[in-house]
């Protein structure tokens, strides 16, 4: 949808990170879809950050970008579309187990 349209969503996510984790965050929306350019820009900004949350990068580019940044940088790189979904699904499963009194080994998933 482009960086301008993405900004309100990213501002909201930054507010959630601050509210629930007390971590200062601010959105940066890039006006490029080029894999090499995204990697280059992110690496150049790395000294400013304690971690990077990648957002809304389409597959398969997202996998290469995340992998390369993790290999080439010394701060955490998190791809929300992958890890965020996994965390939410795991939390939902754990809550369902707790509410039903079942154990993970009792399930077929």
CSV table of N, CA and C in Angstrom, one decimal:
chain,number,residue,atom,x,y,z
A,1,UNK,N,0.8,-1.2,0.0
A,1,UNK,CA,0.0,0.0,0.0
A,1,UNK,C,0.9,1.3,0.0
A,2,UNK,N,2.1,1.1,0.2
A,2,UNK,CA,3.0,2.2,0.2
A,2,UNK,C,3.4,2.8,1.5
A,3,UNK,N,4.5,3.5,1.7
A,3,UNK,CA,4.9,3.9,3.0
A,3,UNK,C,4.0,5.0,3.6
A,4,UNK,N,3.4,5.8,2.8
A,4,UNK,CA,2.5,6.8,3.4
A,4,UNK,C,1.3,6.2,4.1
A,5,UNK,N,0.7,5.2,3.4
A,5,UNK,CA,-0.5,4.6,4.0
A,5,UNK,C,-0.1,3.6,5.1
A,6,UNK,N,1.1,3.1,5.1
A,6,UNK,CA,1.5,2.2,6.2
A,6,UNK,C,1.8,3.0,7.5
A,7,UNK,N,2.1,4.2,7.4
A,7,UNK,CA,2.6,5.0,8.6
A,7,UNK,C,1.6,4.9,9.8
A,8,UNK,N,0.3,5.2,9.6
A,8,UNK,CA,-0.6,5.1,10.8
A,8,UNK,C,-0.6,3.8,11.5
A,9,UNK,N,-0.5,2.7,10.7
A,9,UNK,CA,-0.5,1.3,11.3
A,9,UNK,C,0.8,1.2,12.1
A,10,UNK,N,1.9,1.6,11.5
A,10,UNK,CA,3.2,1.4,12.2
A,10,UNK,C,3.3,2.3,13.4
A,11,UNK,N,2.7,3.5,13.4
A,11,UNK,CA,2.7,4.4,14.6
A,11,UNK,C,1.9,3.7,15.7
A,12,UNK,N,0.8,3.0,15.3
A,12,UNK,CA,0.0,2.3,16.3
A,12,UNK,C,0.8,1.2,16.9
A,13,UNK,N,1.5,0.4,16.1
A,13,UNK,CA,2.3,-0.7,16.6
A,13,UNK,C,3.4,-0.2,17.6
A,14,UNK,N,4.0,1.0,17.2
A,14,UNK,CA,5.0,1.6,18.1
A,14,UNK,C,4.4,1.9,19.4
A,15,UNK,N,3.2,2.4,19.4
A,15,UNK,CA,2.5,2.8,20.7
A,15,UNK,C,2.2,1.5,21.5
A,16,UNK,N,1.9,0.4,20.9
A,16,UNK,CA,1.6,-0.8,21.6
A,16,UNK,C,2.9,-1.4,22.2
A,17,UNK,N,4.0,-1.3,21.5
A,17,UNK,CA,5.3,-1.7,22.0
A,17,UNK,C,5.6,-0.9,23.3
A,18,UNK,N,5.4,0.4,23.2
A,18,UNK,CA,5.7,1.2,24.4
A,18,UNK,C,4.8,0.9,25.5
A,19,UNK,N,3.5,0.8,25.2
A,19,UNK,CA,2.5,0.6,26.3
A,19,UNK,C,2.7,-0.8,27.0
A,20,UNK,N,2.9,-1.8,26.2
A,20,UNK,CA,2.9,-3.2,26.8
A,20,UNK,C,4.3,-3.7,27.2
A,21,UNK,N,5.4,-3.2,26.6
A,21,UNK,CA,6.7,-3.6,26.8
A,21,UNK,C,7.6,-2.5,27.4
A,22,UNK,N,7.1,-1.3,27.4
A,22,UNK,CA,7.9,-0.1,27.9
A,22,UNK,C,9.2,0.0,27.1
A,23,UNK,N,9.1,-0.3,25.8
A,23,UNK,CA,10.2,-0.1,24.9
A,23,UNK,C,9.9,1.0,23.9
A,24,UNK,N,10.8,2.0,23.8
A,24,UNK,CA,10.6,3.1,22.9
A,24,UNK,C,10.8,2.5,21.5
A,25,UNK,N,9.9,2.9,20.6
A,25,UNK,CA,9.9,2.4,19.2
A,25,UNK,C,9.4,3.6,18.4
A,26,UNK,N,9.9,3.6,17.2
A,26,UNK,CA,9.3,4.6,16.2
A,26,UNK,C,9.4,4.0,14.8
A,27,UNK,N,8.4,4.3,14.0
A,27,UNK,CA,8.2,3.7,12.7
A,27,UNK,C,9.1,4.4,11.7
A,28,UNK,N,9.6,3.5,10.8
A,28,UNK,CA,10.4,4.0,9.6
A,28,UNK,C,9.8,3.2,8.4
A,29,UNK,N,9.2,3.9,7.5
A,29,UNK,CA,8.6,3.3,6.3
A,29,UNK,C,9.4,3.6,5.1
A,30,UNK,N,10.0,2.6,4.5
A,30,UNK,CA,10.8,2.8,3.3
A,30,UNK,C,10.0,2.8,2.0
A,31,UNK,N,10.4,3.7,1.1
A,31,UNK,CA,9.8,3.8,-0.2
A,31,UNK,C,10.5,3.0,-1.2
A,32,UNK,N,10.7,1.7,-0.9
A,32,UNK,CA,11.4,0.8,-1.9
A,32,UNK,C,10.9,-0.6,-1.6
A,33,UNK,N,10.9,-1.4,-2.6
A,33,UNK,CA,10.7,-2.9,-2.5
A,33,UNK,C,11.9,-3.7,-2.9
A,34,UNK,N,13.0,-3.0,-3.2
A,34,UNK,CA,14.2,-3.7,-3.6
A,34,UNK,C,14.9,-4.3,-2.4
A,35,UNK,N,15.2,-5.6,-2.5
A,35,UNK,CA,15.8,-6.4,-1.4
A,35,UNK,C,17.1,-5.8,-1.0
A,36,UNK,N,18.0,-5.5,-1.9
A,36,UNK,CA,19.3,-5.0,-1.6
A,36,UNK,C,19.2,-3.7,-1.0
A,37,UNK,N,18.3,-2.8,-1.4
A,37,UNK,CA,18.2,-1.5,-0.9
A,37,UNK,C,17.7,-1.5,0.6
A,38,UNK,N,16.7,-2.4,0.8
A,38,UNK,CA,16.2,-2.5,2.2
A,38,UNK,C,17.3,-3.0,3.1
A,39,UNK,N,18.1,-4.0,2.7
A,39,UNK,CA,19.2,-4.5,3.5
A,39,UNK,C,20.2,-3.4,3.8
A,40,UNK,N,20.6,-2.7,2.7
A,40,UNK,CA,21.6,-1.6,2.8
A,40,UNK,C,21.1,-0.5,3.8
A,41,UNK,N,19.9,0.0,3.6
A,41,UNK,CA,19.3,1.0,4.5
A,41,UNK,C,19.3,0.6,5.9
A,42,UNK,N,18.8,-0.6,6.2
A,42,UNK,CA,18.6,-1.1,7.5
A,42,UNK,C,20.0,-1.3,8.2
A,43,UNK,N,21.0,-1.8,7.5
A,43,UNK,CA,22.3,-1.9,8.1
A,43,UNK,C,22.9,-0.6,8.4
A,44,UNK,N,22.7,0.4,7.5
A,44,UNK,CA,23.2,1.8,7.7
A,44,UNK,C,22.6,2.4,9.0
A,45,UNK,N,21.4,2.1,9.3
A,45,UNK,CA,20.7,2.7,10.5
A,45,UNK,C,20.9,1.9,11.7
A,46,UNK,N,21.5,0.7,11.7
A,46,UNK,CA,21.7,-0.2,12.8
A,46,UNK,C,22.2,0.4,14.1
A,47,UNK,N,23.2,1.3,14.0
A,47,UNK,CA,23.8,1.9,15.2
A,47,UNK,C,22.7,2.6,16.1
A,48,UNK,N,21.6,3.0,15.5
A,48,UNK,CA,20.6,3.8,16.1
A,48,UNK,C,19.7,2.9,17.0
A,49,UNK,N,19.6,1.6,16.7
A,49,UNK,CA,18.6,0.7,17.2
A,49,UNK,C,19.1,-0.4,18.1
A,50,UNK,N,18.3,-0.9,19.0
A,50,UNK,CA,18.6,-2.1,19.7
A,50,UNK,C,18.0,-3.3,19.1
A,51,UNK,N,17.1,-3.1,18.1
A,51,UNK,CA,16.5,-4.2,17.4
A,51,UNK,C,15.7,-3.7,16.2
A,52,UNK,N,15.3,-4.5,15.3
A,52,UNK,CA,14.6,-4.1,14.1
A,52,UNK,C,13.4,-5.0,14.0
A,53,UNK,N,12.2,-4.4,13.8
A,53,UNK,CA,11.0,-5.2,13.5
A,53,UNK,C,10.6,-5.0,12.0
A,54,UNK,N,10.8,-6.0,11.2
A,54,UNK,CA,10.4,-5.9,9.8
A,54,UNK,C,8.9,-6.1,9.7
A,55,UNK,N,8.3,-5.4,8.7
A,55,UNK,CA,6.8,-5.5,8.6
A,55,UNK,C,6.4,-5.4,7.2
A,56,UNK,N,5.4,-6.2,6.8
A,56,UNK,CA,4.8,-6.2,5.5
A,56,UNK,C,5.7,-6.2,4.4
A,57,UNK,N,6.7,-7.2,4.4
A,57,UNK,CA,7.5,-7.4,3.3
A,57,UNK,C,7.1,-8.8,2.7
A,58,UNK,N,6.8,-8.7,1.4
A,58,UNK,CA,6.2,-9.9,0.8
A,58,UNK,C,7.2,-11.1,0.6
A,59,UNK,N,6.6,-12.3,0.6
A,59,UNK,CA,7.4,-13.5,0.4
A,59,UNK,C,7.7,-13.5,-1.1
A,60,UNK,N,8.8,-14.1,-1.5
A,60,UNK,CA,9.9,-14.7,-0.8
A,60,UNK,C,11.0,-13.7,-0.3
A,61,UNK,N,10.8,-12.4,-0.7
A,61,UNK,CA,11.9,-11.4,-0.3
A,61,UNK,C,12.0,-11.3,1.2
A,62,UNK,N,10.9,-11.4,2.0
A,62,UNK,CA,11.0,-11.3,3.4
A,62,UNK,C,12.0,-12.3,4.0
A,63,UNK,N,12.0,-13.5,3.5
A,63,UNK,CA,12.9,-14.5,4.1
A,63,UNK,C,14.4,-14.2,3.9
A,64,UNK,N,14.7,-13.8,2.7
A,64,UNK,CA,16.1,-13.4,2.4
A,64,UNK,C,16.5,-12.2,3.2
A,65,UNK,N,15.6,-11.2,3.2
A,65,UNK,CA,16.0,-10.0,4.0
A,65,UNK,C,16.2,-10.3,5.5
A,66,UNK,N,15.3,-11.0,6.1
A,66,UNK,CA,15.5,-11.3,7.5
A,66,UNK,C,16.7,-12.2,7.7
A,67,UNK,N,16.9,-13.2,6.9
A,67,UNK,CA,18.1,-14.1,7.1
A,67,UNK,C,19.4,-13.3,7.0
A,68,UNK,N,19.5,-12.5,5.9
A,68,UNK,CA,20.7,-11.7,5.7
A,68,UNK,C,21.0,-10.7,6.8
A,69,UNK,N,19.9,-10.0,7.2
A,69,UNK,CA,20.1,-9.0,8.3
A,69,UNK,C,20.5,-9.7,9.6
A,70,UNK,N,19.9,-10.9,9.9
A,70,UNK,CA,20.3,-11.6,11.1
A,70,UNK,C,21.8,-12.1,11.0
A,71,UNK,N,22.2,-12.5,9.9
A,71,UNK,CA,23.6,-12.9,9.7
A,71,UNK,C,24.6,-11.7,9.7
A,72,UNK,N,24.2,-10.6,9.2
A,72,UNK,CA,25.1,-9.5,9.0
A,72,UNK,C,25.1,-8.4,10.1
A,73,UNK,N,24.1,-8.5,11.0
A,73,UNK,CA,24.0,-7.5,12.1
A,73,UNK,C,24.1,-8.1,13.5
A,74,UNK,N,24.4,-7.3,14.5
A,74,UNK,CA,24.5,-7.8,15.8
A,74,UNK,C,23.4,-7.4,16.8
A,75,UNK,N,22.2,-7.1,16.2
A,75,UNK,CA,21.1,-6.7,17.0
A,75,UNK,C,19.9,-7.7,16.5
A,76,UNK,N,18.9,-7.9,17.4
A,76,UNK,CA,17.8,-8.8,17.0
A,76,UNK,C,17.0,-8.2,15.8
A,77,UNK,N,16.7,-9.1,14.9
A,77,UNK,CA,15.9,-8.8,13.7
A,77,UNK,C,14.6,-9.7,13.8
A,78,UNK,N,13.5,-9.0,13.8
A,78,UNK,CA,12.2,-9.7,14.0
A,78,UNK,C,11.3,-9.4,12.8
A,79,UNK,N,10.8,-10.5,12.2
A,79,UNK,CA,9.8,-10.2,11.1
A,79,UNK,C,8.4,-10.5,11.6
A,80,UNK,N,7.7,-9.5,11.9
A,80,UNK,CA,6.4,-9.5,12.5
A,80,UNK,C,5.4,-10.5,11.8
A,81,UNK,N,5.4,-10.5,10.5
A,81,UNK,CA,4.5,-11.3,9.8
A,81,UNK,C,4.8,-12.8,10.0
A,82,UNK,N,6.0,-13.2,10.3
A,82,UNK,CA,6.3,-14.6,10.6
A,82,UNK,C,6.2,-14.9,12.1
A,83,UNK,N,7.0,-14.2,12.9
A,83,UNK,CA,7.1,-14.5,14.3
A,83,UNK,C,5.9,-14.0,15.1
A,84,UNK,N,5.3,-12.9,14.7
A,84,UNK,CA,4.2,-12.4,15.4
A,84,UNK,C,3.0,-13.4,15.3
A,85,UNK,N,2.8,-13.9,14.1
A,85,UNK,CA,1.7,-14.9,13.9
A,85,UNK,C,2.0,-16.1,14.7
A,86,UNK,N,3.2,-16.6,14.7
A,86,UNK,CA,3.6,-17.8,15.5
A,86,UNK,C,3.3,-17.6,17.0
A,87,UNK,N,3.7,-16.4,17.5
A,87,UNK,CA,3.5,-16.1,18.9
A,87,UNK,C,2.0,-16.1,19.3
A,88,UNK,N,1.2,-15.4,18.4
A,88,UNK,CA,-0.2,-15.3,18.7
A,88,UNK,C,-0.9,-16.7,18.6
A,89,UNK,N,-0.5,-17.5,17.6
A,89,UNK,CA,-1.1,-18.9,17.5
A,89,UNK,C,-0.7,-19.7,18.7
A,90,UNK,N,0.5,-19.6,19.2
A,90,UNK,CA,1.0,-20.4,20.3
A,90,UNK,C,0.3,-20.0,21.6
A,91,UNK,N,0.1,-18.7,21.8
A,91,UNK,CA,-0.6,-18.2,22.9
A,91,UNK,C,-2.1,-18.7,22.9
A,92,UNK,N,-2.7,-18.6,21.7
A,92,UNK,CA,-4.1,-19.1,21.6
A,92,UNK,C,-4.2,-20.6,22.0
A,93,UNK,N,-3.3,-21.4,21.5
A,93,UNK,CA,-3.3,-22.8,21.8
A,93,UNK,C,-3.0,-23.0,23.3
A,94,UNK,N,-2.1,-22.3,23.9
A,94,UNK,CA,-1.8,-22.5,25.3
A,94,UNK,C,-3.1,-22.1,26.1
A,95,UNK,N,-3.7,-21.0,25.8
A,95,UNK,CA,-4.9,-20.7,26.5
A,95,UNK,C,-6.1,-21.7,26.3
A,96,UNK,N,-6.2,-22.2,25.1
A,96,UNK,CA,-7.2,-23.2,24.9
A,96,UNK,C,-6.9,-24.5,25.7
A,97,UNK,N,-5.7,-24.8,25.8
A,97,UNK,CA,-5.3,-26.0,26.7
A,97,UNK,C,-5.7,-25.7,28.1
A,98,UNK,N,-5.4,-24.5,28.6
A,98,UNK,CA,-5.6,-24.2,30.0
A,98,UNK,C,-7.1,-24.2,30.3
A,99,UNK,N,-7.9,-23.6,29.3
A,99,UNK,CA,-9.3,-23.5,29.5
A,99,UNK,C,-10.0,-24.9,29.5
A,100,UNK,N,-9.5,-25.8,28.7
A,100,UNK,CA,-10.1,-27.1,28.6
A,100,UNK,C,-9.5,-28.1,29.5
A,101,UNK,N,-8.4,-27.8,30.2
A,101,UNK,CA,-7.8,-28.7,31.1
A,101,UNK,C,-7.0,-29.8,30.4
A,102,UNK,N,-6.7,-29.6,29.1
A,102,UNK,CA,-5.9,-30.6,28.4
A,102,UNK,C,-4.4,-30.3,28.4
A,103,UNK,N,-3.6,-31.3,28.0
A,103,UNK,CA,-2.2,-31.2,28.0
A,103,UNK,C,-1.8,-31.2,26.5
A,104,UNK,N,-0.6,-30.6,26.2
A,104,UNK,CA,-0.2,-30.6,24.8
A,104,UNK,C,0.0,-32.0,24.2
A,105,UNK,N,0.4,-32.9,25.0
A,105,UNK,CA,0.6,-34.3,24.5
A,105,UNK,C,-0.7,-35.0,24.1
A,106,UNK,N,-1.8,-34.4,24.6
A,106,UNK,CA,-3.1,-35.0,24.3
A,106,UNK,C,-3.7,-34.5,23.0
A,107,UNK,N,-3.0,-33.6,22.3
A,107,UNK,CA,-3.5,-33.0,21.1
A,107,UNK,C,-3.0,-33.6,19.8
A,108,UNK,N,-3.7,-33.5,18.8
A,108,UNK,CA,-3.3,-33.8,17.4
A,108,UNK,C,-3.4,-32.5,16.7
A,109,UNK,N,-2.3,-31.9,16.3
A,109,UNK,CA,-2.4,-30.7,15.6
A,109,UNK,C,-1.8,-30.9,14.2
